[in-house]
PDB file of C-alpha atoms and ligand atoms in Angstrom:
ATOM      1  CA  UNK A   1      24.543  15.706 -11.852  1.00 34.00           C
ATOM      2  CA  UNK A   2      28.031  16.567 -12.998  1.00 38.00           C
ATOM      3  CA  UNK A   3      29.572  19.980 -12.230  1.00 35.00           C
ATOM      4  CA  UNK A   4      29.065  21.164 -15.805  1.00 36.00           C
ATOM      5  CA  UNK A   5      25.341  20.617 -15.438  1.00 33.00           C
ATOM      6  CA  UNK A   6      25.099  17.512 -17.638  1.00 37.00           C
ATOM      7  CA  UNK A   7      24.015  14.103 -16.450  1.00 35.00           C
ATOM      8  CA  UNK A   8      26.504  11.278 -16.579  1.00 38.00           C
ATOM      9  CA  UNK A   9      25.072   7.790 -16.428  1.00 36.00           C
ATOM     10  CA  UNK A  10      27.189   4.717 -15.868  1.00 37.00           C
ATOM     11  CA  UNK A  11      26.381   1.580 -17.830  1.00 39.00           C
ATOM     12  CA  UNK A  12      27.470  -2.024 -17.632  1.00 41.00           C
ATOM     13  CA  UNK A  13      30.873  -1.235 -19.151  1.00 48.00           C
ATOM     14  CA  UNK A  14      31.482   1.436 -16.504  1.00 53.00           C
ATOM     15  CA  UNK A  15      32.118   4.103 -19.110  1.00 57.00           C
ATOM     16  CA  UNK A  16      30.152   7.303 -18.519  1.00 56.00           C
ATOM     17  CA  UNK A  17      27.519   8.172 -21.096  1.00 55.00           C
ATOM     18  CA  UNK A  18      27.906  11.743 -22.372  1.00 58.00           C
ATOM     19  CA  UNK A  19      24.289  12.668 -21.824  1.00 61.00           C
ATOM     20  CA  UNK A  20      24.400  16.055 -23.549  1.00 66.00           C
ATOM     21  CA  UNK A  21      27.309  17.524 -25.460  1.00 68.00           C
ATOM     22  CA  UNK A  22      25.512  20.715 -26.465  1.00 75.00           C
ATOM     23  CA  UNK A  23      26.233  20.254 -30.180  1.00 84.00           C
ATOM     24  CA  UNK A  24      23.019  18.653 -31.364  1.00 90.00           C
ATOM     25  CA  UNK A  25      22.544  18.349 -35.120  1.00 93.00           C
ATOM     26  CA  UNK A  26      18.761  18.181 -34.915  1.00 94.00           C
ATOM     27  CA  UNK A  27      17.445  20.842 -37.291  1.00 94.00           C
ATOM     28  CA  UNK A  28      14.104  22.073 -38.564  1.00 94.00           C
ATOM     29  CA  UNK A  29      14.486  19.558 -41.399  1.00 95.00           C
ATOM     30  CA  UNK A  30      14.760  16.745 -38.842  1.00 96.00           C
ATOM     31  CA  UNK A  31      11.644  17.989 -37.062  1.00 96.00           C
ATOM     32  CA  UNK A  32       9.782  18.172 -40.378  1.00 96.00           C
ATOM     33  CA  UNK A  33      10.821  14.585 -41.154  1.00 97.00           C
ATOM     34  CA  UNK A  34       9.650  13.493 -37.702  1.00 97.00           C
ATOM     35  CA  UNK A  35       6.245  15.034 -38.405  1.00 96.00           C
ATOM     36  CA  UNK A  36       6.232  13.221 -41.759  1.00 97.00           C
ATOM     37  CA  UNK A  37       6.849   9.908 -39.966  1.00 98.00           C
ATOM     38  CA  UNK A  38       4.157  10.610 -37.359  1.00 97.00           C
ATOM     39  CA  UNK A  39       1.660  11.333 -40.127  1.00 97.00           C
ATOM     40  CA  UNK A  40       2.156   7.839 -41.546  1.00 97.00           C
ATOM     41  CA  UNK A  41       0.328   6.244 -38.624  1.00 96.00           C
ATOM     42  CA  UNK A  42      -3.298   6.519 -37.453  1.00 96.00           C
ATOM     43  CA  UNK A  43      -1.893   7.317 -33.990  1.00 96.00           C
ATOM     44  CA  UNK A  44       1.218   9.493 -34.192  1.00 94.00           C
ATOM     45  CA  UNK A  45       3.032   7.952 -31.233  1.00 94.00           C
ATOM     46  CA  UNK A  46       3.299   4.690 -33.209  1.00 96.00           C
ATOM     47  CA  UNK A  47       6.082   6.485 -35.113  1.00 98.00           C
ATOM     48  CA  UNK A  48       8.339   6.727 -32.078  1.00 98.00           C
ATOM     49  CA  UNK A  49      10.593   3.799 -33.006  1.00 98.00           C
ATOM     50  CA  UNK A  50      11.351   5.070 -36.544  1.00 98.00           C
ATOM     51  CA  UNK A  51      11.747   8.580 -35.144  1.00 98.00           C
ATOM     52  CA  UNK A  52      14.434   7.341 -32.756  1.00 98.00           C
ATOM     53  CA  UNK A  53      16.216   5.738 -35.709  1.00 98.00           C
ATOM     54  CA  UNK A  54      16.031   9.115 -37.440  1.00 98.00           C
ATOM     55  CA  UNK A  55      17.613  10.733 -34.383  1.00 98.00           C
ATOM     56  CA  UNK A  56      20.449   8.201 -34.585  1.00 98.00           C
ATOM     57  CA  UNK A  57      20.925   8.900 -38.289  1.00 98.00           C
ATOM     58  CA  UNK A  58      21.451  12.580 -37.487  1.00 97.00           C
ATOM     59  CA  UNK A  59      23.157  12.488 -34.105  1.00 96.00           C
ATOM     60  CA  UNK A  60      24.992   9.160 -34.243  1.00 95.00           C
ATOM     61  CA  UNK A  61      23.164   8.161 -31.055  1.00 95.00           C
ATOM     62  CA  UNK A  62      20.028   9.021 -29.109  1.00 96.00           C
ATOM     63  CA  UNK A  63      20.758  12.382 -27.529  1.00 95.00           C
ATOM     64  CA  UNK A  64      18.678  14.299 -24.964  1.00 94.00           C
ATOM     65  CA  UNK A  65      17.928  16.836 -27.703  1.00 94.00           C
ATOM     66  CA  UNK A  66      16.671  14.000 -29.924  1.00 96.00           C
ATOM     67  CA  UNK A  67      14.485  12.703 -27.112  1.00 96.00           C
ATOM     68  CA  UNK A  68      13.000  16.144 -26.524  1.00 94.00           C
ATOM     69  CA  UNK A  69      12.389  16.610 -30.256  1.00 95.00           C
ATOM     70  CA  UNK A  70      10.478  13.295 -30.452  1.00 96.00           C
ATOM     71  CA  UNK A  71       8.521  14.215 -27.332  1.00 95.00           C
ATOM     72  CA  UNK A  72       7.653  17.638 -28.737  1.00 95.00           C
ATOM     73  CA  UNK A  73       6.398  16.249 -32.049  1.00 96.00           C
ATOM     74  CA  UNK A  74       4.355  13.463 -30.425  1.00 96.00           C
ATOM     75  CA  UNK A  75       3.066  15.349 -27.407  1.00 95.00           C
ATOM     76  CA  UNK A  76       4.798  12.949 -25.016  1.00 96.00           C
ATOM     77  CA  UNK A  77       7.045  13.653 -22.059  1.00 96.00           C
ATOM     78  CA  UNK A  78      10.791  13.282 -22.330  1.00 95.00           C
ATOM     79  CA  UNK A  79      10.558  10.546 -19.702  1.00 96.00           C
ATOM     80  CA  UNK A  80       8.127   8.565 -21.875  1.00 96.00           C
ATOM     81  CA  UNK A  81      10.419   8.766 -24.895  1.00 97.00           C
ATOM     82  CA  UNK A  82      13.440   7.969 -22.755  1.00 96.00           C
ATOM     83  CA  UNK A  83      11.724   4.873 -21.388  1.00 97.00           C
ATOM     84  CA  UNK A  84      11.350   3.529 -24.926  1.00 97.00           C
ATOM     85  CA  UNK A  85      14.838   4.556 -26.046  1.00 96.00           C
ATOM     86  CA  UNK A  86      16.499   2.837 -23.106  1.00 95.00           C
ATOM     87  CA  UNK A  87      14.425  -0.341 -23.419  1.00 96.00           C
ATOM     88  CA  UNK A  88      15.684  -1.469 -26.845  1.00 95.00           C
ATOM     89  CA  UNK A  89      19.350  -2.289 -27.388  1.00 92.00           C
ATOM     90  CA  UNK A  90      19.175  -0.987 -30.971  1.00 94.00           C
ATOM     91  CA  UNK A  91      19.064   2.552 -29.573  1.00 97.00           C
ATOM     92  CA  UNK A  92      22.501   3.720 -28.544  1.00 96.00           C
ATOM     93  CA  UNK A  93      23.357   6.191 -25.855  1.00 92.00           C
ATOM     94  CA  UNK A  94      27.041   6.470 -26.702  1.00 92.00           C
ATOM     95  CA  UNK A  95      28.192   7.627 -30.156  1.00 94.00           C
ATOM     96  CA  UNK A  96      28.430   4.725 -32.612  1.00 97.00           C
ATOM     97  CA  UNK A  97      31.329   4.549 -35.059  1.00 97.00           C
ATOM     98  CA  UNK A  98      31.018   4.616 -38.841  1.00 98.00           C
ATOM     99  CA  UNK A  99      30.208   0.891 -38.725  1.00 98.00           C
ATOM    100  CA  UNK A 100      28.379  -1.056 -36.059  1.00 98.00           C
ATOM    101  CA  UNK A 101      29.867  -4.555 -35.949  1.00 98.00           C
ATOM    102  CA  UNK A 102      27.919  -7.190 -34.058  1.00 98.00           C
ATOM    103  CA  UNK A 103      29.116 -10.693 -33.249  1.00 98.00           C
ATOM    104  CA  UNK A 104      26.509 -13.273 -32.279  1.00 97.00           C
ATOM    105  CA  UNK A 105      27.560 -14.989 -29.073  1.00 96.00           C
ATOM    106  CA  UNK A 106      24.317 -16.784 -28.381  1.00 95.00           C
ATOM    107  CA  UNK A 107      24.460 -20.560 -27.858  1.00 94.00           C
ATOM    108  CA  UNK A 108      24.734 -21.944 -31.382  1.00 95.00           C
ATOM    109  CA  UNK A 109      27.011 -19.253 -32.756  1.00 97.00           C
ATOM    110  CA  UNK A 110      29.100 -19.334 -29.575  1.00 96.00           C
ATOM    111  CA  UNK A 111      29.876 -23.041 -29.843  1.00 96.00           C
ATOM    112  CA  UNK A 112      30.476 -22.719 -33.589  1.00 96.00           C
ATOM    113  CA  UNK A 113      33.135 -20.063 -32.972  1.00 97.00           C
ATOM    114  CA  UNK A 114      31.287 -16.829 -32.098  1.00 97.00           C
ATOM    115  CA  UNK A 115      32.974 -16.492 -28.711  1.00 97.00           C
ATOM    116  CA  UNK A 116      36.384 -16.951 -30.321  1.00 98.00           C
ATOM    117  CA  UNK A 117      35.571 -14.369 -33.017  1.00 98.00           C
ATOM    118  CA  UNK A 118      34.419 -11.847 -30.434  1.00 98.00           C
ATOM    119  CA  UNK A 119      37.579 -12.298 -28.362  1.00 98.00           C
ATOM    120  CA  UNK A 120      39.773 -12.017 -31.461  1.00 98.00           C
ATOM    121  CA  UNK A 121      38.033  -8.801 -32.542  1.00 98.00           C
ATOM    122  CA  UNK A 122      38.318  -7.263 -29.090  1.00 98.00           C
ATOM    123  CA  UNK A 123      42.076  -7.836 -29.221  1.00 98.00           C
ATOM    124  CA  UNK A 124      42.429  -6.828 -32.859  1.00 98.00           C
ATOM    125  CA  UNK A 125      40.470  -3.596 -32.436  1.00 98.00           C
ATOM    126  CA  UNK A 126      41.656  -2.948 -28.874  1.00 97.00           C
ATOM    127  CA  UNK A 127      38.130  -2.296 -27.612  1.00 97.00           C
ATOM    128  CA  UNK A 128      35.711  -3.941 -25.218  1.00 96.00           C
ATOM    129  CA  UNK A 129      32.056  -4.723 -25.712  1.00 96.00           C
ATOM    130  CA  UNK A 130      29.999  -1.720 -26.839  1.00 94.00           C
ATOM    131  CA  UNK A 131      33.103   0.385 -27.394  1.00 96.00           C
ATOM    132  CA  UNK A 132      34.371   2.263 -30.425  1.00 96.00           C
ATOM    133  CA  UNK A 133      37.858   2.212 -31.909  1.00 97.00           C
ATOM    134  CA  UNK A 134      39.972   5.321 -31.436  1.00 96.00           C
ATOM    135  CA  UNK A 135      39.632   6.258 -35.106  1.00 96.00           C
ATOM    136  CA  UNK A 136      35.843   6.300 -34.683  1.00 96.00           C
ATOM    137  CA  UNK A 137      35.365   3.672 -37.393  1.00 98.00           C
ATOM    138  CA  UNK A 138      34.123   0.546 -35.620  1.00 98.00           C
ATOM    139  CA  UNK A 139      31.812  -0.028 -32.683  1.00 98.00           C
ATOM    140  CA  UNK A 140      31.951  -3.631 -31.505  1.00 98.00           C
ATOM    141  CA  UNK A 141      29.077  -5.309 -29.723  1.00 97.00           C
ATOM    142  CA  UNK A 142      28.197  -8.872 -28.886  1.00 95.00           C
ATOM    143  CA  UNK A 143      24.672  -9.716 -29.985  1.00 95.00           C
ATOM    144  CA  UNK A 144      22.198 -12.313 -28.925  1.00 91.00           C
ATOM    145  CA  UNK A 145      20.677 -14.575 -31.591  1.00 92.00           C
ATOM    146  CA  UNK A 146      20.504 -12.839 -34.965  1.00 89.00           C
ATOM    147  CA  UNK A 147      17.891 -15.353 -36.173  1.00 89.00           C
ATOM    148  CA  UNK A 148      20.440 -16.667 -38.650  1.00 91.00           C
ATOM    149  CA  UNK A 149      21.612 -19.811 -36.836  1.00 92.00           C
ATOM    150  CA  UNK A 150      21.693 -21.758 -40.121  1.00 92.00           C
ATOM    151  CA  UNK A 151      24.816 -19.749 -40.965  1.00 94.00           C
ATOM    152  CA  UNK A 152      26.471 -19.862 -37.530  1.00 96.00           C
ATOM    153  CA  UNK A 153      28.670 -18.233 -36.516  1.00 97.00           C
ATOM    154  CA  UNK A 154      27.230 -15.010 -37.922  1.00 97.00           C
ATOM    155  CA  UNK A 155      28.166 -11.382 -37.638  1.00 97.00           C
ATOM    156  CA  UNK A 156      26.308  -8.262 -38.639  1.00 97.00           C
ATOM    157  CA  UNK A 157      27.551  -4.944 -39.939  1.00 97.00           C
ATOM    158  CA  UNK A 158      24.912  -2.229 -39.589  1.00 95.00           C
ATOM    159  CA  UNK A 159      22.384  -5.102 -39.329  1.00 92.00           C
ATOM    160  CA  UNK A 160      23.456  -6.776 -42.599  1.00 93.00           C
ATOM    161  CA  UNK A 161      24.419 -10.453 -42.310  1.00 94.00           C
ATOM    162  CA  UNK A 162      27.884 -11.986 -42.654  1.00 96.00           C
ATOM    163  CA  UNK A 163      27.702 -15.763 -42.607  1.00 95.00           C
ATOM    164  CA  UNK A 164      29.888 -18.702 -41.560  1.00 96.00           C
ATOM    165  CA  UNK A 165      32.506 -16.413 -40.099  1.00 98.00           C
ATOM    166  CA  UNK A 166      35.925 -17.334 -38.716  1.00 98.00           C
ATOM    167  CA  UNK A 167      38.338 -15.255 -36.621  1.00 98.00           C
ATOM    168  CA  UNK A 168      40.352 -14.683 -39.802  1.00 98.00           C
ATOM    169  CA  UNK A 169      37.423 -13.592 -41.988  1.00 98.00           C
ATOM    170  CA  UNK A 170      36.157 -11.407 -39.135  1.00 98.00           C
ATOM    171  CA  UNK A 171      39.440  -9.518 -38.791  1.00 98.00           C
ATOM    172  CA  UNK A 172      39.633  -9.146 -42.572  1.00 98.00           C
ATOM    173  CA  UNK A 173      36.093  -7.739 -42.578  1.00 98.00           C
ATOM    174  CA  UNK A 174      36.829  -5.050 -39.979  1.00 98.00           C
ATOM    175  CA  UNK A 175      40.140  -4.203 -41.689  1.00 98.00           C
ATOM    176  CA  UNK A 176      38.297  -3.714 -44.980  1.00 98.00           C
ATOM    177  CA  UNK A 177      35.721  -1.489 -43.318  1.00 98.00           C
ATOM    178  CA  UNK A 178      38.428   0.614 -41.710  1.00 97.00           C
ATOM    179  CA  UNK A 179      40.373   0.901 -44.970  1.00 96.00           C
ATOM    180  CA  UNK A 180      37.317   2.031 -46.904  1.00 96.00           C
ATOM    181  CA  UNK A 181      37.299  -1.091 -49.097  1.00 97.00           C
ATOM    182  CA  UNK A 182      33.823  -1.748 -50.516  1.00 96.00           C
ATOM    183  CA  UNK A 183      32.153  -4.510 -48.520  1.00 97.00           C
ATOM    184  CA  UNK A 184      29.043  -6.431 -49.564  1.00 94.00           C
ATOM    185  CA  UNK A 185      26.883  -8.572 -47.341  1.00 93.00           C
ATOM    186  CA  UNK A 186      26.561 -12.110 -48.756  1.00 90.00           C
ATOM    187  CA  UNK A 187      22.791 -11.817 -48.210  1.00 86.00           C
ATOM    188  CA  UNK A 188      22.168  -8.108 -48.472  1.00 86.00           C
ATOM    189  CA  UNK A 189      23.302  -4.759 -49.726  1.00 89.00           C
ATOM    190  CA  UNK A 190      26.680  -3.082 -50.063  1.00 93.00           C
ATOM    191  CA  UNK A 191      27.583  -1.781 -46.634  1.00 96.00           C
ATOM    192  CA  UNK A 192      26.915   1.906 -46.076  1.00 96.00           C
ATOM    193  CA  UNK A 193      27.660   3.849 -42.894  1.00 97.00           C
ATOM    194  CA  UNK A 194      25.729   3.231 -39.706  1.00 97.00           C
ATOM    195  CA  UNK A 195      24.074   6.646 -39.911  1.00 98.00           C
ATOM    196  CA  UNK A 196      22.938   5.960 -43.480  1.00 97.00           C
ATOM    197  CA  UNK A 197      21.562   2.582 -42.429  1.00 97.00           C
ATOM    198  CA  UNK A 198      19.710   4.243 -39.544  1.00 98.00           C
ATOM    199  CA  UNK A 199      18.019   6.612 -41.972  1.00 98.00           C
ATOM    200  CA  UNK A 200      16.737   3.611 -43.945  1.00 97.00           C
ATOM    201  CA  UNK A 201      15.460   2.039 -40.701  1.00 96.00           C
ATOM    202  CA  UNK A 202      13.710   5.311 -39.947  1.00 98.00           C
ATOM    203  CA  UNK A 203      11.675   4.786 -43.097  1.00 97.00           C
ATOM    204  CA  UNK A 204      13.535   6.791 -45.733  1.00 97.00           C
ATOM    205  CA  UNK A 205      14.610   4.136 -48.284  1.00 93.00           C
ATOM    206  CA  UNK A 206      17.876   4.536 -50.166  1.00 91.00           C
ATOM    207  CA  UNK A 207      16.634   2.491 -53.125  1.00 89.00           C
ATOM    208  CA  UNK A 208      18.909  -0.458 -52.393  1.00 86.00           C
ATOM    209  CA  UNK A 209      16.475  -2.774 -50.607  1.00 81.00           C
ATOM    210  CA  UNK A 210      16.687  -5.351 -53.390  1.00 85.00           C
ATOM    211  CA  UNK A 211      20.482  -5.357 -53.655  1.00 87.00           C
ATOM    212  CA  UNK A 212      21.984  -8.805 -53.132  1.00 83.00           C
ATOM    213  CA  UNK A 213      20.259 -12.136 -52.566  1.00 80.00           C
ATOM    214  CA  UNK A 214      17.676 -12.153 -49.803  1.00 72.00           C
ATOM    215  CA  UNK A 215      17.461 -15.884 -49.053  1.00 78.00           C
ATOM    216  CA  UNK A 216      20.547 -18.100 -48.801  1.00 80.00           C
ATOM    217  CA  UNK A 217      20.963 -21.762 -49.685  1.00 84.00           C
ATOM    218  CA  UNK A 218      20.838 -23.051 -46.106  1.00 87.00           C
ATOM    219  CA  UNK A 219      17.739 -21.031 -45.256  1.00 86.00           C
ATOM    220  CA  UNK A 220      15.914 -22.268 -48.325  1.00 89.00           C
ATOM    221  CA  UNK A 221      16.952 -25.948 -47.957  1.00 90.00           C
ATOM    222  CA  UNK A 222      13.561 -26.950 -46.525  1.00 91.00           C
ATOM    223  CA  UNK A 223      11.723 -25.272 -49.385  1.00 92.00           C
ATOM    224  CA  UNK A 224      13.950 -27.022 -51.946  1.00 93.00           C
ATOM    225  CA  UNK A 225      13.305 -30.425 -50.374  1.00 95.00           C
ATOM    226  CA  UNK A 226       9.563 -29.782 -50.204  1.00 95.00           C
ATOM    227  CA  UNK A 227       9.481 -28.880 -53.885  1.00 95.00           C
ATOM    228  CA  UNK A 228      11.552 -31.929 -54.879  1.00 96.00           C
ATOM    229  CA  UNK A 229       9.216 -34.220 -52.923  1.00 96.00           C
ATOM    230  CA  UNK A 230       6.015 -32.460 -53.835  1.00 96.00           C
ATOM    231  CA  UNK A 231       5.186 -31.625 -50.260  1.00 95.00           C
ATOM    232  CA  UNK A 232       2.674 -28.904 -49.617  1.00 91.00           C
ATOM    233  CA  UNK A 233       1.405 -27.292 -46.455  1.00 86.00           C
ATOM    234  CA  UNK A 234      -2.066 -28.370 -45.380  1.00 86.00           C
ATOM    235  CA  UNK A 235      -4.709 -25.854 -46.356  1.00 83.00           C
ATOM    236  CA  UNK A 236      -6.537 -23.867 -43.708  1.00 77.00           C
ATOM    237  CA  UNK A 237      -9.681 -25.987 -44.050  1.00 71.00           C
ATOM    238  CA  UNK A 238      -7.909 -29.324 -43.604  1.00 59.00           C
ATOM    239  CA  UNK A 239      -6.047 -28.170 -40.461  1.00 58.00           C
ATOM    240  CA  UNK A 240      -9.306 -26.949 -38.991  1.00 59.00           C
ATOM    241  CA  UNK A 241     -10.881 -30.324 -39.808  1.00 57.00           C
ATOM    242  CA  UNK A 242      -7.939 -32.155 -38.183  1.00 61.00           C
ATOM    243  CA  UNK A 243      -8.300 -30.032 -35.065  1.00 58.00           C
ATOM    244  CA  UNK A 244     -12.019 -30.788 -34.922  1.00 57.00           C
ATOM    245  CA  UNK A 245     -11.311 -34.515 -35.254  1.00 58.00           C
ATOM    246  CA  UNK A 246      -8.887 -34.350 -32.285  1.00 59.00           C
ATOM    247  CA  UNK A 247     -11.574 -32.650 -30.208  1.00 57.00           C
TER     248      UNK A 247
HETATM  249  S1  LIG B   1      22.677 -18.236 -32.251  1.00 53.24           S
HETATM  250 FE1  LIG B   1      23.647 -16.839 -33.580  1.00 53.24          FE
HETATM  251  S2  LIG B   1      22.159 -16.414 -35.064  1.00 53.24           S
HETATM  252 FE2  LIG B   1      21.158 -17.715 -33.681  1.00 53.24          FE
END
């Protein structure tokens, strides 16, 4: 424990995590919203994941106060909530900037240019992985497969897709975000702040779910071909019959 009584944990990047800063923004309204989320499920603890997103929307990260609030509402221990919050990479222990920028560096994206994009952004923003720019605008993180390999190399801003990226389009994207220029995902909504996006993930829609196209040309190529060639999926009965024949 540090001399000031707060815990400092060291993570892979060797930067200490400010465990508690004593300026939590969790209010009675947040607690009421947590109860609202818990009431949506037959078993309240099923709401823990959205509740942690709600904590991030208020605090900008998962704080000890947020963990205790979730535990209090769900009748869990802080250790149980902490175990969940530290398991998933979508829950952040350090403050996230106004925009979370992820670069896919998994195999396909990496060989299509993802590694190059990530290196270029690290230099351009003067940050390392999982770090935030000095102006607090951008947090950069390398991501594993975003399930969007048909548009490799892809990036995400606050979990919205940006397709077929290049080092040049990537630096332009982060410059636009920092300048406050309106940015739209080619397959999603206009980009809001990370905290706003976290509130949507918590289960409080902002009414923009249908903004932008949802399926892109490359993703729908198989469907287009199937329609052109009159292909249909076998019905449930015929696959069961085929399976019986093989037996
Ligand atoms: S490898 Fe990048 S989206 Fe799949």
